[in-house]
């Protein structure tokens, strides 16, 4: 993906729109979506993940107001909300604005004083594709709100505030992965995060490969409710296992041996969920080692195993994702393919030899359309940088 030209377009578009709407020059922030290479449904189990930021952004243009209001205009929904700051009265409205107003609410709850502000939001991360459009809105809003209010809050803390906004304001009990990578992403690198300690390490993605994203074009309605249910099932597994293993706090603390020895304490469903998490954590750590030693075949193998485990043990895949992976497995140049993100639709991530990436994307997309009648969008990319204030001079360079 060419990163220079679209960024310039994004900056100009949003700055012009802000000027037209609020009659002032804004400062422009942006935060990327992400793709997860491996480590799915492990973040809220205190486990390990290996995501990368991608070059699709949520752009937020911001400018000051004289009063204590926060006015947020959404370019996509052509809708505006206005809320009073410093009143302690910010409440969810169950609309698009909860992602940004929720961040303001959590910042205020944390004791941070925000200035009155106009925001214009323009999101380009595909919605419902499992590429974290929500996190990109939260993170871009968080940077804009804090920097324009003269607050300096560390990126990791800010990622946590965004996650809380989604947990408490939007009602999706997501883990920390999406907000964290949107804040901390780095070009050409994936990020290995320990979701308990929040320690992280970058791993270079070799020039010889591309990350190919294939969007199934479907998002099943169940997704939100089923996600929270998976989280409860993991919590249930921990509660049951804690009867025999009193020191444990999360599935992260359980070894495969312990899980087998105490499996009779668990319902069949809780056992399957926990087994996925235990194995997936191990795949992330082994996968990280494989990437570091340049063993792409081995990494690809872990990706394939991860998909099967998400399909059979965690049960968050769907026929369209399974088909997309199956079609990918027939192409040359593929190291590994799996669903990415929460599941129940959305996209797959494919690690593909750079030379083969374009024909790979074309063949998979055609075969998928032929089989399902659904158009498939594909993106050939490399990891991008995390959220930032964007100066026009910087992108015009
Ligand atoms: C969604 C959530 C993340 C993570 C993934 C599954 O993207 O927002 O926190 O749990 O699903 O790995």
Tab-separated table of C-alpha atoms and ligand atoms in Angstrom:
chain	number	residue	atom	x	y	z
A	1	UNK	CA	0.000	0.000	0.000
A	2	UNK	CA	1.370	3.391	-0.907
A	3	UNK	CA	1.450	5.344	2.336
A	4	UNK	CA	2.347	8.823	1.134
A	5	UNK	CA	-0.367	9.811	-1.286
A	6	UNK	CA	-3.455	8.612	0.624
A	7	UNK	CA	-2.210	10.311	3.787
A	8	UNK	CA	-1.935	13.648	2.062
A	9	UNK	CA	-5.425	13.188	0.698
A	10	UNK	CA	-6.707	12.303	4.158
A	11	UNK	CA	-5.091	15.361	5.739
A	12	UNK	CA	-6.383	17.781	3.120
A	13	UNK	CA	-9.862	16.315	3.122
A	14	UNK	CA	-10.319	16.542	6.824
A	15	UNK	CA	-8.694	19.966	7.242
A	16	UNK	CA	-10.917	21.413	4.511
A	17	UNK	CA	-14.027	19.854	5.967
A	18	UNK	CA	-13.202	21.220	9.389
A	19	UNK	CA	-12.684	24.725	7.954
A	20	UNK	CA	-16.002	24.533	6.110
A	21	UNK	CA	-17.848	23.402	9.222
A	22	UNK	CA	-16.195	25.376	12.032
A	23	UNK	CA	-14.609	28.282	10.139
A	24	UNK	CA	-11.174	27.748	11.721
A	25	UNK	CA	-7.917	25.944	11.001
A	26	UNK	CA	-7.614	22.631	12.836
A	27	UNK	CA	-4.767	20.514	14.037
A	28	UNK	CA	-5.092	17.025	12.613
A	29	UNK	CA	-4.513	13.734	14.415
A	30	UNK	CA	-4.779	10.248	13.085
A	31	UNK	CA	-4.751	6.715	14.485
A	32	UNK	CA	-4.457	3.481	12.485
A	33	UNK	CA	-6.488	0.298	12.418
A	34	UNK	CA	-4.679	-2.982	12.972
A	35	UNK	CA	-4.362	-6.537	11.876
A	36	UNK	CA	-3.448	-9.273	14.327
A	37	UNK	CA	-0.857	-11.761	13.066
A	38	UNK	CA	-1.426	-14.237	15.867
A	39	UNK	CA	-2.734	-14.334	19.460
A	40	UNK	CA	-6.524	-14.173	19.161
A	41	UNK	CA	-8.838	-13.899	22.169
A	42	UNK	CA	-5.790	-14.008	24.413
A	43	UNK	CA	-5.615	-10.323	25.406
A	44	UNK	CA	-8.470	-10.409	27.936
A	45	UNK	CA	-6.954	-13.613	29.333
A	46	UNK	CA	-3.795	-11.685	30.292
A	47	UNK	CA	-1.971	-13.450	27.452
A	48	UNK	CA	0.164	-12.565	24.433
A	49	UNK	CA	-0.702	-10.963	21.091
A	50	UNK	CA	1.244	-10.045	17.950
A	51	UNK	CA	-0.593	-7.304	16.031
A	52	UNK	CA	0.628	-4.693	13.535
A	53	UNK	CA	-0.851	-1.265	12.747
A	54	UNK	CA	-2.016	-0.847	9.131
A	55	UNK	CA	-2.113	2.201	6.881
A	56	UNK	CA	-5.836	2.915	7.254
A	57	UNK	CA	-6.603	5.709	9.662
A	58	UNK	CA	-9.248	7.465	11.618
A	59	UNK	CA	-8.562	11.171	11.175
A	60	UNK	CA	-9.630	13.695	13.794
A	61	UNK	CA	-9.401	17.433	13.166
A	62	UNK	CA	-9.549	19.504	16.340
A	63	UNK	CA	-9.925	23.158	17.216
A	64	UNK	CA	-10.629	25.085	20.427
A	65	UNK	CA	-13.986	26.515	21.577
A	66	UNK	CA	-14.573	29.343	23.988
A	67	UNK	CA	-17.157	27.429	26.031
A	68	UNK	CA	-16.980	24.133	27.915
A	69	UNK	CA	-18.612	22.056	25.200
A	70	UNK	CA	-17.365	19.147	23.182
A	71	UNK	CA	-18.845	19.206	19.690
A	72	UNK	CA	-18.182	16.126	17.569
A	73	UNK	CA	-19.109	15.924	13.891
A	74	UNK	CA	-18.926	12.614	12.029
A	75	UNK	CA	-18.124	12.899	8.365
A	76	UNK	CA	-19.479	9.397	7.658
A	77	UNK	CA	-22.752	9.706	9.534
A	78	UNK	CA	-23.168	13.412	8.689
A	79	UNK	CA	-24.294	13.885	12.225
A	80	UNK	CA	-23.205	16.084	15.101
A	81	UNK	CA	-23.387	15.734	18.870
A	82	UNK	CA	-22.810	18.371	21.478
A	83	UNK	CA	-22.081	17.555	25.119
A	84	UNK	CA	-21.126	19.610	28.161
A	85	UNK	CA	-17.692	18.927	29.652
A	86	UNK	CA	-16.865	19.112	33.380
A	87	UNK	CA	-20.446	18.306	34.360
A	88	UNK	CA	-19.873	14.631	35.187
A	89	UNK	CA	-22.973	13.966	33.121
A	90	UNK	CA	-21.626	12.265	29.993
A	91	UNK	CA	-23.804	9.242	29.249
A	92	UNK	CA	-23.838	6.719	26.384
A	93	UNK	CA	-26.312	7.417	23.587
A	94	UNK	CA	-25.923	4.031	21.826
A	95	UNK	CA	-24.865	5.795	18.613
A	96	UNK	CA	-21.618	6.353	16.689
A	97	UNK	CA	-20.652	9.166	19.068
A	98	UNK	CA	-20.144	6.821	22.047
A	99	UNK	CA	-16.645	5.937	20.834
A	100	UNK	CA	-15.422	9.513	21.098
A	101	UNK	CA	-17.670	10.881	23.867
A	102	UNK	CA	-16.799	7.727	25.847
A	103	UNK	CA	-13.114	8.639	25.715
A	104	UNK	CA	-13.898	12.158	26.993
A	105	UNK	CA	-16.019	10.624	29.777
A	106	UNK	CA	-13.223	8.260	30.856
A	107	UNK	CA	-10.646	11.044	30.803
A	108	UNK	CA	-12.881	13.170	33.015
A	109	UNK	CA	-13.494	10.215	35.278
A	110	UNK	CA	-9.710	9.899	35.607
A	111	UNK	CA	-9.557	13.495	36.826
A	112	UNK	CA	-8.238	15.055	33.608
A	113	UNK	CA	-9.615	18.499	32.767
A	114	UNK	CA	-10.519	18.849	29.095
A	115	UNK	CA	-10.883	22.136	27.207
A	116	UNK	CA	-13.945	22.965	25.116
A	117	UNK	CA	-13.319	21.640	21.615
A	118	UNK	CA	-14.695	21.039	18.131
A	119	UNK	CA	-13.822	17.706	16.561
A	120	UNK	CA	-14.440	16.460	13.056
A	121	UNK	CA	-14.002	12.710	12.545
A	122	UNK	CA	-13.304	10.983	9.268
A	123	UNK	CA	-12.756	7.228	9.492
A	124	UNK	CA	-11.222	5.234	6.663
A	125	UNK	CA	-10.723	1.910	8.485
A	126	UNK	CA	-13.391	-0.384	7.005
A	127	UNK	CA	-16.189	-0.849	9.571
A	128	UNK	CA	-17.054	-4.418	10.589
A	129	UNK	CA	-13.976	-5.900	8.941
A	130	UNK	CA	-12.286	-6.832	12.211
A	131	UNK	CA	-9.597	-4.206	11.571
A	132	UNK	CA	-10.354	-2.130	14.674
A	133	UNK	CA	-12.187	0.847	13.296
A	134	UNK	CA	-13.517	1.472	16.828
A	135	UNK	CA	-10.086	1.568	18.443
A	136	UNK	CA	-8.836	3.922	15.727
A	137	UNK	CA	-11.639	6.390	16.565
A	138	UNK	CA	-10.983	6.136	20.293
A	139	UNK	CA	-7.236	6.556	19.968
A	140	UNK	CA	-7.353	9.462	17.504
A	141	UNK	CA	-9.946	11.171	19.723
A	142	UNK	CA	-7.864	10.549	22.845
A	143	UNK	CA	-4.766	12.114	21.301
A	144	UNK	CA	-6.723	15.108	20.053
A	145	UNK	CA	-8.568	15.675	23.354
A	146	UNK	CA	-5.484	15.420	25.528
A	147	UNK	CA	-2.977	17.261	23.358
A	148	UNK	CA	-5.407	20.092	22.597
A	149	UNK	CA	-6.134	20.364	26.331
A	150	UNK	CA	-2.398	20.597	27.086
A	151	UNK	CA	-2.384	17.293	28.972
A	152	UNK	CA	0.530	14.945	28.720
A	153	UNK	CA	-0.497	11.361	29.331
A	154	UNK	CA	1.653	8.392	28.365
A	155	UNK	CA	0.530	6.330	25.389
A	156	UNK	CA	0.071	3.134	27.375
A	157	UNK	CA	-2.109	4.865	29.944
A	158	UNK	CA	-4.095	6.506	27.163
A	159	UNK	CA	-4.617	3.129	25.448
A	160	UNK	CA	-6.051	1.829	28.742
A	161	UNK	CA	-8.420	4.807	28.958
A	162	UNK	CA	-9.638	4.077	25.414
A	163	UNK	CA	-10.200	0.426	26.307
A	164	UNK	CA	-12.228	1.470	29.373
A	165	UNK	CA	-14.297	3.764	27.173
A	166	UNK	CA	-15.184	0.807	24.986
A	167	UNK	CA	-15.812	-1.495	27.978
A	168	UNK	CA	-17.887	0.918	30.011
A	169	UNK	CA	-19.405	3.359	27.549
A	170	UNK	CA	-19.920	1.203	24.467
A	171	UNK	CA	-20.483	-2.011	26.425
A	172	UNK	CA	-18.018	-4.174	24.458
A	173	UNK	CA	-15.715	-5.924	26.939
A	174	UNK	CA	-12.706	-5.876	24.614
A	175	UNK	CA	-9.126	-6.424	25.743
A	176	UNK	CA	-6.260	-3.949	25.340
A	177	UNK	CA	-4.771	-5.171	22.041
A	178	UNK	CA	-6.465	-2.871	19.525
A	179	UNK	CA	-6.009	0.406	21.382
A	180	UNK	CA	-2.451	-0.520	22.340
A	181	UNK	CA	-1.264	-1.251	18.809
A	182	UNK	CA	-3.033	1.804	17.403
A	183	UNK	CA	-1.049	3.917	19.903
A	184	UNK	CA	2.296	2.107	19.701
A	185	UNK	CA	2.479	0.636	16.177
A	186	UNK	CA	5.674	1.008	14.160
A	187	UNK	CA	6.293	0.845	10.412
A	188	UNK	CA	7.515	-2.522	9.137
A	189	UNK	CA	7.234	-4.080	12.580
A	190	UNK	CA	4.767	-6.247	14.415
A	191	UNK	CA	4.457	-5.728	18.158
A	192	UNK	CA	4.513	-8.554	20.667
A	193	UNK	CA	2.567	-7.502	23.748
A	194	UNK	CA	2.303	-9.190	27.104
A	195	UNK	CA	-1.223	-8.105	27.982
A	196	UNK	CA	-0.609	-8.558	31.715
A	197	UNK	CA	2.590	-6.564	32.226
A	198	UNK	CA	2.024	-4.396	29.121
A	199	UNK	CA	5.692	-4.919	28.247
A	200	UNK	CA	6.178	-5.009	24.509
A	201	UNK	CA	8.768	-5.770	21.902
A	202	UNK	CA	8.911	-5.042	18.163
A	203	UNK	CA	9.600	-7.774	15.605
A	204	UNK	CA	10.623	-6.768	12.069
A	205	UNK	CA	8.456	-8.091	9.251
A	206	UNK	CA	10.878	-9.017	6.470
A	207	UNK	CA	10.841	-7.081	3.195
A	208	UNK	CA	10.344	-10.382	1.400
A	209	UNK	CA	6.734	-10.771	2.611
A	210	UNK	CA	3.463	-8.839	2.622
A	211	UNK	CA	0.489	-8.895	4.943
A	212	UNK	CA	-2.505	-9.549	2.728
A	213	UNK	CA	-5.886	-8.789	4.249
A	214	UNK	CA	-8.942	-10.421	2.650
A	215	UNK	CA	-12.262	-9.030	3.822
A	216	UNK	CA	-15.154	-11.513	3.680
A	217	UNK	CA	-17.641	-8.649	3.451
A	218	UNK	CA	-19.804	-10.231	6.145
A	219	UNK	CA	-20.267	-9.357	9.781
A	220	UNK	CA	-22.641	-11.626	11.631
A	221	UNK	CA	-25.089	-9.956	13.979
A	222	UNK	CA	-24.142	-12.155	16.912
A	223	UNK	CA	-20.616	-10.762	17.038
A	224	UNK	CA	-20.877	-8.322	19.996
A	225	UNK	CA	-22.905	-10.588	22.274
A	226	UNK	CA	-20.887	-13.684	21.433
A	227	UNK	CA	-17.651	-11.827	22.141
A	228	UNK	CA	-18.744	-10.928	25.660
A	229	UNK	CA	-19.968	-14.509	26.109
A	230	UNK	CA	-16.536	-15.908	25.192
A	231	UNK	CA	-15.027	-13.656	27.793
A	232	UNK	CA	-17.466	-14.931	30.433
A	233	UNK	CA	-16.701	-18.528	29.466
A	234	UNK	CA	-12.994	-17.882	30.016
A	235	UNK	CA	-13.760	-16.302	33.392
A	236	UNK	CA	-15.876	-19.327	34.261
A	237	UNK	CA	-12.942	-21.596	33.383
A	238	UNK	CA	-10.677	-19.634	35.736
A	239	UNK	CA	-13.223	-19.748	38.584
A	240	UNK	CA	-13.597	-23.522	38.222
A	241	UNK	CA	-9.872	-24.210	37.912
A	242	UNK	CA	-9.122	-21.945	40.896
A	243	UNK	CA	-10.772	-24.559	43.140
A	244	UNK	CA	-7.740	-26.755	42.499
A	245	UNK	CA	-5.264	-24.004	41.576
A	246	UNK	CA	-5.924	-21.190	44.055
A	247	UNK	CA	-3.133	-18.895	42.800
A	248	UNK	CA	-4.512	-18.370	39.291
A	249	UNK	CA	-6.050	-15.095	38.085
A	250	UNK	CA	-6.475	-15.702	34.363
A	251	UNK	CA	-6.201	-18.509	31.805
A	252	UNK	CA	-2.666	-17.180	31.234
A	253	UNK	CA	-1.667	-18.749	34.563
A	254	UNK	CA	-2.682	-22.279	33.573
A	255	UNK	CA	-0.360	-24.751	31.860
A	256	UNK	CA	-1.603	-27.360	29.426
A	257	UNK	CA	-0.720	-30.100	31.939
A	258	UNK	CA	-2.756	-28.409	34.681
A	259	UNK	CA	-5.673	-28.006	32.313
A	260	UNK	CA	-5.610	-31.727	31.490
A	261	UNK	CA	-5.228	-32.831	35.106
A	262	UNK	CA	-8.163	-30.667	36.248
A	263	UNK	CA	-10.331	-30.911	33.167
A	264	UNK	CA	-13.141	-32.612	35.132
A	265	UNK	CA	-13.709	-29.316	36.964
A	266	UNK	CA	-14.731	-27.639	33.712
A	267	UNK	CA	-17.791	-27.753	31.505
A	268	UNK	CA	-16.999	-28.979	27.996
A	269	UNK	CA	-17.347	-25.468	26.617
A	270	UNK	CA	-15.127	-23.860	29.271
A	271	UNK	CA	-12.499	-26.558	28.672
A	272	UNK	CA	-12.438	-25.896	24.907
A	273	UNK	CA	-12.149	-22.135	25.399
A	274	UNK	CA	-9.322	-22.506	27.920
A	275	UNK	CA	-7.476	-25.019	25.733
A	276	UNK	CA	-7.545	-22.575	22.827
A	277	UNK	CA	-6.120	-19.795	24.988
A	278	UNK	CA	-3.365	-21.948	26.502
A	279	UNK	CA	-2.248	-23.184	23.065
A	280	UNK	CA	-2.624	-19.796	21.401
A	281	UNK	CA	-0.383	-18.127	23.992
A	282	UNK	CA	2.242	-20.747	23.274
A	283	UNK	CA	1.868	-20.169	19.519
A	284	UNK	CA	2.504	-16.443	19.976
A	285	UNK	CA	5.704	-17.034	21.916
A	286	UNK	CA	6.922	-19.702	19.499
A	287	UNK	CA	5.785	-17.614	16.537
A	288	UNK	CA	7.766	-14.644	17.795
A	289	UNK	CA	10.857	-16.826	17.962
A	290	UNK	CA	10.178	-18.139	14.442
A	291	UNK	CA	9.906	-14.594	13.068
A	292	UNK	CA	13.079	-13.535	14.842
A	293	UNK	CA	14.995	-16.386	13.254
A	294	UNK	CA	13.431	-15.761	9.842
A	295	UNK	CA	11.556	-19.069	9.852
A	296	UNK	CA	8.468	-17.908	7.971
A	297	UNK	CA	7.303	-21.457	7.191
A	298	UNK	CA	7.112	-22.233	10.872
A	299	UNK	CA	5.337	-18.975	11.628
A	300	UNK	CA	2.829	-19.729	8.881
A	301	UNK	CA	2.207	-23.137	10.399
A	302	UNK	CA	1.255	-21.500	13.716
A	303	UNK	CA	-1.120	-19.209	11.846
A	304	UNK	CA	-2.877	-22.214	10.298
A	305	UNK	CA	-3.122	-23.951	13.672
A	306	UNK	CA	-4.496	-20.774	15.202
A	307	UNK	CA	-7.290	-20.654	12.640
A	308	UNK	CA	-8.310	-24.259	13.270
A	309	UNK	CA	-8.338	-23.667	17.006
A	310	UNK	CA	-10.485	-20.524	16.629
A	311	UNK	CA	-12.835	-22.531	14.435
A	312	UNK	CA	-13.090	-25.702	16.519
A	313	UNK	CA	-12.256	-24.798	20.116
A	314	UNK	CA	-13.084	-21.119	20.512
A	315	UNK	CA	-15.861	-21.273	17.903
A	316	UNK	CA	-15.601	-17.715	16.643
A	317	UNK	CA	-15.069	-18.403	12.938
A	318	UNK	CA	-17.848	-18.634	10.335
A	319	UNK	CA	-18.264	-20.352	6.929
A	320	UNK	CA	-17.073	-17.285	5.011
A	321	UNK	CA	-13.843	-16.991	7.032
A	322	UNK	CA	-13.213	-20.733	6.732
A	323	UNK	CA	-13.726	-20.547	2.971
A	324	UNK	CA	-11.374	-17.580	2.652
A	325	UNK	CA	-8.671	-19.489	4.526
A	326	UNK	CA	-9.266	-22.624	2.456
A	327	UNK	CA	-8.952	-20.621	-0.782
A	328	UNK	CA	-5.761	-18.992	0.484
A	329	UNK	CA	-4.254	-22.385	1.273
A	330	UNK	CA	-4.530	-23.315	-2.424
A	331	UNK	CA	-2.393	-20.391	-3.638
A	332	UNK	CA	1.327	-20.316	-4.150
A	333	UNK	CA	3.472	-18.007	-2.068
A	334	UNK	CA	1.386	-18.398	1.103
A	335	UNK	CA	3.114	-18.984	4.453
A	336	UNK	CA	-0.027	-18.967	6.568
A	337	UNK	CA	-3.644	-17.788	6.677
A	338	UNK	CA	-6.087	-17.257	9.520
A	339	UNK	CA	-9.048	-15.185	10.613
A	340	UNK	CA	-8.022	-11.998	12.403
A	341	UNK	CA	-9.793	-10.022	15.147
A	342	UNK	CA	-12.869	-10.990	17.132
A	343	UNK	CA	-14.386	-13.232	14.413
A	344	UNK	CA	-17.950	-14.020	13.228
A	345	UNK	CA	-17.073	-12.364	9.930
A	346	UNK	CA	-14.545	-9.696	9.095
A	347	UNK	CA	-11.194	-10.436	7.497
A	348	UNK	CA	-8.403	-12.964	7.211
A	349	UNK	CA	-4.701	-12.194	7.491
A	350	UNK	CA	-2.366	-13.925	5.077
A	351	UNK	CA	1.401	-13.917	5.228
A	352	UNK	CA	2.461	-14.058	1.592
A	353	UNK	CA	5.703	-13.892	-0.352
A	354	UNK	CA	6.039	-10.286	-1.620
A	355	UNK	CA	6.403	-11.353	-5.273
A	356	UNK	CA	3.200	-13.394	-5.083
A	357	UNK	CA	1.110	-10.944	-3.036
A	358	UNK	CA	-0.763	-9.219	-5.880
A	359	UNK	CA	-1.687	-12.400	-7.814
A	360	UNK	CA	-2.546	-14.082	-4.491
A	361	UNK	CA	-4.991	-11.315	-3.583
A	362	UNK	CA	-6.540	-11.409	-7.035
A	363	UNK	CA	-7.030	-15.185	-7.148
A	364	UNK	CA	-8.469	-15.451	-3.640
A	365	UNK	CA	-10.792	-12.561	-4.245
A	366	UNK	CA	-12.046	-14.003	-7.535
A	367	UNK	CA	-12.516	-17.515	-6.165
A	368	UNK	CA	-14.367	-16.144	-3.120
A	369	UNK	CA	-16.700	-14.097	-5.301
A	370	UNK	CA	-17.340	-17.066	-7.592
A	371	UNK	CA	-18.269	-19.288	-4.632
A	372	UNK	CA	-20.289	-16.863	-2.524
A	373	UNK	CA	-21.437	-14.099	-4.845
A	374	UNK	CA	-19.988	-11.644	-2.301
A	375	UNK	CA	-17.411	-9.068	-3.385
A	376	UNK	CA	-14.149	-9.465	-1.492
A	377	UNK	CA	-11.868	-6.511	-0.866
A	378	UNK	CA	-8.186	-7.218	-0.379
A	379	UNK	CA	-5.345	-5.059	0.896
A	380	UNK	CA	-1.675	-5.777	0.426
A	381	UNK	CA	0.207	-4.027	3.196
A	382	UNK	CA	3.136	-3.729	5.571
A	383	UNK	CA	2.924	-2.548	9.188
A	384	UNK	CA	2.396	1.207	9.663
A	385	UNK	CA	3.237	3.735	12.394
A	386	UNK	CA	0.933	4.333	15.347
A	387	UNK	CA	-1.169	7.393	16.176
A	388	UNK	CA	0.206	10.916	15.828
A	389	UNK	CA	-0.433	14.586	15.307
A	390	UNK	CA	0.027	15.065	11.564
A	391	UNK	CA	1.664	18.209	10.250
A	392	UNK	CA	0.987	18.935	6.582
A	393	UNK	CA	4.666	19.690	6.001
A	394	UNK	CA	5.539	16.252	7.257
A	395	UNK	CA	3.352	14.379	4.789
A	396	UNK	CA	4.121	16.667	1.832
A	397	UNK	CA	7.801	15.826	2.133
B	1	LIG	C1	-11.414	-7.721	19.270
B	1	LIG	C2	-11.102	-7.053	20.621
B	1	LIG	C3	-9.677	-7.352	21.058
B	1	LIG	C4	-9.363	-8.842	21.012
B	1	LIG	C5	-9.803	-9.429	19.672
B	1	LIG	C6	-9.688	-10.934	19.649
B	1	LIG	O1	-10.634	-7.133	18.281
B	1	LIG	O2	-11.288	-5.666	20.539
B	1	LIG	O3	-9.454	-6.830	22.354
B	1	LIG	O4	-9.945	-9.514	22.089
B	1	LIG	O5	-11.144	-9.113	19.354
B	1	LIG	O6	-8.360	-11.314	19.743
